[in-house]
């Protein structure tokens, strides 16, 4: 037999390695489209915050001792003006000895940092602090 007539295997073709970059790009693009669409579905009203609003505050119906915090960093303890330096001295006789508790009512325009710094004062440690909020009354029509 001659070599030409012999059944020979076809020449091996070189296989190309699988390229996963196209698949990766497709997945990334799908994720980008998903987040673009889902981000545009969120309404801006869902992200807004309605702040508390107070008018004609009846101090006699609120818990005691009550510390009112004004926008101008003015403090009132049970309706009487008090300075930050004399707050603890004025507050001590008003506290319950078994469970010392202070209620704080801050104006809606008070910066959050000012309220946090008041709450974190070292001289108020050991006193339970409660934030007082008021619901705006809307009469039924």
mmCIF file of C-alpha atoms in Angstrom:
data_model
loop_
_atom_site.group_PDB
_atom_site.id
_atom_site.type_symbol
_atom_site.label_atom_id
_atom_site.label_comp_id
_atom_site.label_asym_id
_atom_site.label_seq_id
_atom_site.Cartn_x
_atom_site.Cartn_y
_atom_site.Cartn_z
ATOM 1 C CA UNK A 1 0.000 0.000 0.000
ATOM 2 C CA UNK A 2 1.140 3.348 -0.872
ATOM 3 C CA UNK A 3 1.078 6.108 1.633
ATOM 4 C CA UNK A 4 -1.382 8.096 -0.473
ATOM 5 C CA UNK A 5 -4.001 5.408 -0.306
ATOM 6 C CA UNK A 6 -3.755 4.793 3.358
ATOM 7 C CA UNK A 7 -6.591 6.228 5.453
ATOM 8 C CA UNK A 8 -5.032 8.924 7.481
ATOM 9 C CA UNK A 9 -6.573 11.098 10.106
ATOM 10 C CA UNK A 10 -7.280 14.631 9.120
ATOM 11 C CA UNK A 11 -4.796 17.168 10.287
ATOM 12 C CA UNK A 12 -5.601 18.396 13.757
ATOM 13 C CA UNK A 13 -6.969 21.886 13.775
ATOM 14 C CA UNK A 14 -6.028 24.093 16.624
ATOM 15 C CA UNK A 15 -8.997 24.714 18.929
ATOM 16 C CA UNK A 16 -9.517 28.240 20.054
ATOM 17 C CA UNK A 17 -9.767 28.667 23.839
ATOM 18 C CA UNK A 18 -13.139 29.836 25.146
ATOM 19 C CA UNK A 19 -13.309 33.576 25.636
ATOM 20 C CA UNK A 20 -15.446 34.575 28.623
ATOM 21 C CA UNK A 21 -14.908 38.310 28.228
ATOM 22 C CA UNK A 22 -17.979 38.697 26.005
ATOM 23 C CA UNK A 23 -20.141 36.952 28.606
ATOM 24 C CA UNK A 24 -18.700 39.123 31.369
ATOM 25 C CA UNK A 25 -19.375 42.309 29.411
ATOM 26 C CA UNK A 26 -22.971 41.216 28.786
ATOM 27 C CA UNK A 27 -23.579 40.542 32.471
ATOM 28 C CA UNK A 28 -22.048 43.871 33.506
ATOM 29 C CA UNK A 29 -24.187 45.756 30.991
ATOM 30 C CA UNK A 30 -27.319 43.978 32.210
ATOM 31 C CA UNK A 31 -26.474 44.931 35.797
ATOM 32 C CA UNK A 32 -25.922 48.555 34.789
ATOM 33 C CA UNK A 33 -29.288 48.665 33.018
ATOM 34 C CA UNK A 34 -30.981 47.040 36.013
ATOM 35 C CA UNK A 35 -29.628 49.603 38.478
ATOM 36 C CA UNK A 36 -30.424 52.503 36.149
ATOM 37 C CA UNK A 37 -34.024 51.371 35.806
ATOM 38 C CA UNK A 38 -34.525 50.473 39.469
ATOM 39 C CA UNK A 39 -32.936 53.749 40.589
ATOM 40 C CA UNK A 40 -35.308 55.787 38.453
ATOM 41 C CA UNK A 41 -38.315 53.989 39.962
ATOM 42 C CA UNK A 42 -37.675 55.470 43.420
ATOM 43 C CA UNK A 43 -39.746 58.595 43.858
ATOM 44 C CA UNK A 44 -38.210 61.629 45.498
ATOM 45 C CA UNK A 45 -41.129 61.830 47.923
ATOM 46 C CA UNK A 46 -40.036 58.524 49.415
ATOM 47 C CA UNK A 47 -36.664 60.043 50.239
ATOM 48 C CA UNK A 48 -37.961 63.220 51.874
ATOM 49 C CA UNK A 49 -38.382 63.656 55.622
ATOM 50 C CA UNK A 50 -41.252 65.550 57.214
ATOM 51 C CA UNK A 51 -39.904 67.415 60.206
ATOM 52 C CA UNK A 52 -41.862 67.980 63.374
ATOM 53 C CA UNK A 53 -43.749 71.239 63.677
ATOM 54 C CA UNK A 54 -44.952 72.841 66.909
ATOM 55 C CA UNK A 55 -47.312 75.749 67.460
ATOM 56 C CA UNK A 56 -48.822 76.998 70.736
ATOM 57 C CA UNK A 57 -46.912 74.624 72.957
ATOM 58 C CA UNK A 58 -48.786 73.805 76.202
ATOM 59 C CA UNK A 59 -45.895 73.251 78.618
ATOM 60 C CA UNK A 60 -48.130 72.070 81.456
ATOM 61 C CA UNK A 61 -49.124 68.875 79.592
ATOM 62 C CA UNK A 62 -45.567 67.785 78.770
ATOM 63 C CA UNK A 63 -43.423 65.495 80.965
ATOM 64 C CA UNK A 64 -41.122 67.025 83.572
ATOM 65 C CA UNK A 65 -38.271 67.928 83.847
ATOM 66 C CA UNK A 66 -38.423 69.292 80.315
ATOM 67 C CA UNK A 67 -35.476 70.958 78.628
ATOM 68 C CA UNK A 68 -36.447 73.123 75.650
ATOM 69 C CA UNK A 69 -33.713 73.696 73.092
ATOM 70 C CA UNK A 70 -34.016 76.716 70.806
ATOM 71 C CA UNK A 71 -32.348 77.451 67.458
ATOM 72 C CA UNK A 72 -30.145 80.115 69.057
ATOM 73 C CA UNK A 73 -28.739 77.555 71.554
ATOM 74 C CA UNK A 74 -30.998 78.971 74.271
ATOM 75 C CA UNK A 75 -32.079 76.449 76.874
ATOM 76 C CA UNK A 76 -35.178 76.523 79.055
ATOM 77 C CA UNK A 77 -35.718 74.086 81.895
ATOM 78 C CA UNK A 78 -39.446 73.788 82.707
ATOM 79 C CA UNK A 79 -40.006 77.193 81.103
ATOM 80 C CA UNK A 80 -37.187 79.014 82.962
ATOM 81 C CA UNK A 81 -34.109 80.163 81.047
ATOM 82 C CA UNK A 82 -30.939 78.317 81.994
ATOM 83 C CA UNK A 83 -27.365 78.525 80.719
ATOM 84 C CA UNK A 84 -25.385 75.439 79.676
ATOM 85 C CA UNK A 85 -22.996 76.024 82.604
ATOM 86 C CA UNK A 86 -25.725 76.019 85.272
ATOM 87 C CA UNK A 87 -27.849 73.290 83.688
ATOM 88 C CA UNK A 88 -26.752 70.456 85.968
ATOM 89 C CA UNK A 89 -27.041 72.537 89.150
ATOM 90 C CA UNK A 90 -30.559 73.624 88.199
ATOM 91 C CA UNK A 91 -31.549 70.148 87.032
ATOM 92 C CA UNK A 92 -30.311 68.085 90.002
ATOM 93 C CA UNK A 93 -33.118 68.993 92.474
ATOM 94 C CA UNK A 94 -35.752 68.199 89.816
ATOM 95 C CA UNK A 95 -34.529 64.671 89.069
ATOM 96 C CA UNK A 96 -36.062 61.526 90.502
ATOM 97 C CA UNK A 97 -33.381 59.849 92.594
ATOM 98 C CA UNK A 98 -34.228 56.256 91.648
ATOM 99 C CA UNK A 99 -34.486 56.812 87.889
ATOM 100 C CA UNK A 100 -33.083 60.206 86.901
ATOM 101 C CA UNK A 101 -34.735 61.184 83.634
ATOM 102 C CA UNK A 102 -34.579 64.329 81.480
ATOM 103 C CA UNK A 103 -36.980 65.040 78.629
ATOM 104 C CA UNK A 104 -35.612 67.153 75.778
ATOM 105 C CA UNK A 105 -37.767 68.991 73.262
ATOM 106 C CA UNK A 106 -35.682 70.502 70.456
ATOM 107 C CA UNK A 107 -36.929 72.981 67.886
ATOM 108 C CA UNK A 108 -37.167 71.533 64.396
ATOM 109 C CA UNK A 109 -34.496 73.930 63.085
ATOM 110 C CA UNK A 110 -31.885 73.006 65.709
ATOM 111 C CA UNK A 111 -28.851 71.457 64.010
ATOM 112 C CA UNK A 112 -28.496 67.767 64.782
ATOM 113 C CA UNK A 113 -24.909 68.294 65.905
ATOM 114 C CA UNK A 114 -26.005 70.736 68.611
ATOM 115 C CA UNK A 115 -28.583 68.267 69.925
ATOM 116 C CA UNK A 116 -26.081 65.398 69.928
ATOM 117 C CA UNK A 117 -23.453 67.506 71.713
ATOM 118 C CA UNK A 118 -26.028 68.428 74.382
ATOM 119 C CA UNK A 119 -26.978 64.780 74.908
ATOM 120 C CA UNK A 120 -23.323 63.672 75.089
ATOM 121 C CA UNK A 121 -22.316 66.193 77.758
ATOM 122 C CA UNK A 122 -20.262 64.500 80.487
ATOM 123 C CA UNK A 123 -22.283 66.109 83.300
ATOM 124 C CA UNK A 124 -25.485 64.450 82.002
ATOM 125 C CA UNK A 125 -24.065 60.922 82.224
ATOM 126 C CA UNK A 126 -26.191 58.629 84.317
ATOM 127 C CA UNK A 127 -29.343 60.561 83.451
ATOM 128 C CA UNK A 128 -31.816 58.838 81.154
ATOM 129 C CA UNK A 129 -32.529 61.159 78.226
ATOM 130 C CA UNK A 130 -35.809 61.002 76.336
ATOM 131 C CA UNK A 131 -36.577 63.059 73.255
ATOM 132 C CA UNK A 132 -40.077 64.530 73.243
ATOM 133 C CA UNK A 133 -41.931 64.880 69.966
ATOM 134 C CA UNK A 134 -45.253 66.568 69.367
ATOM 135 C CA UNK A 135 -47.905 65.603 66.888
ATOM 136 C CA UNK A 136 -49.450 68.458 64.973
ATOM 137 C CA UNK A 137 -53.183 68.574 65.683
ATOM 138 C CA UNK A 138 -55.386 68.686 62.601
ATOM 139 C CA UNK A 139 -59.093 69.002 63.414
ATOM 140 C CA UNK A 140 -61.444 66.866 61.344
ATOM 141 C CA UNK A 141 -63.398 68.931 58.856
#
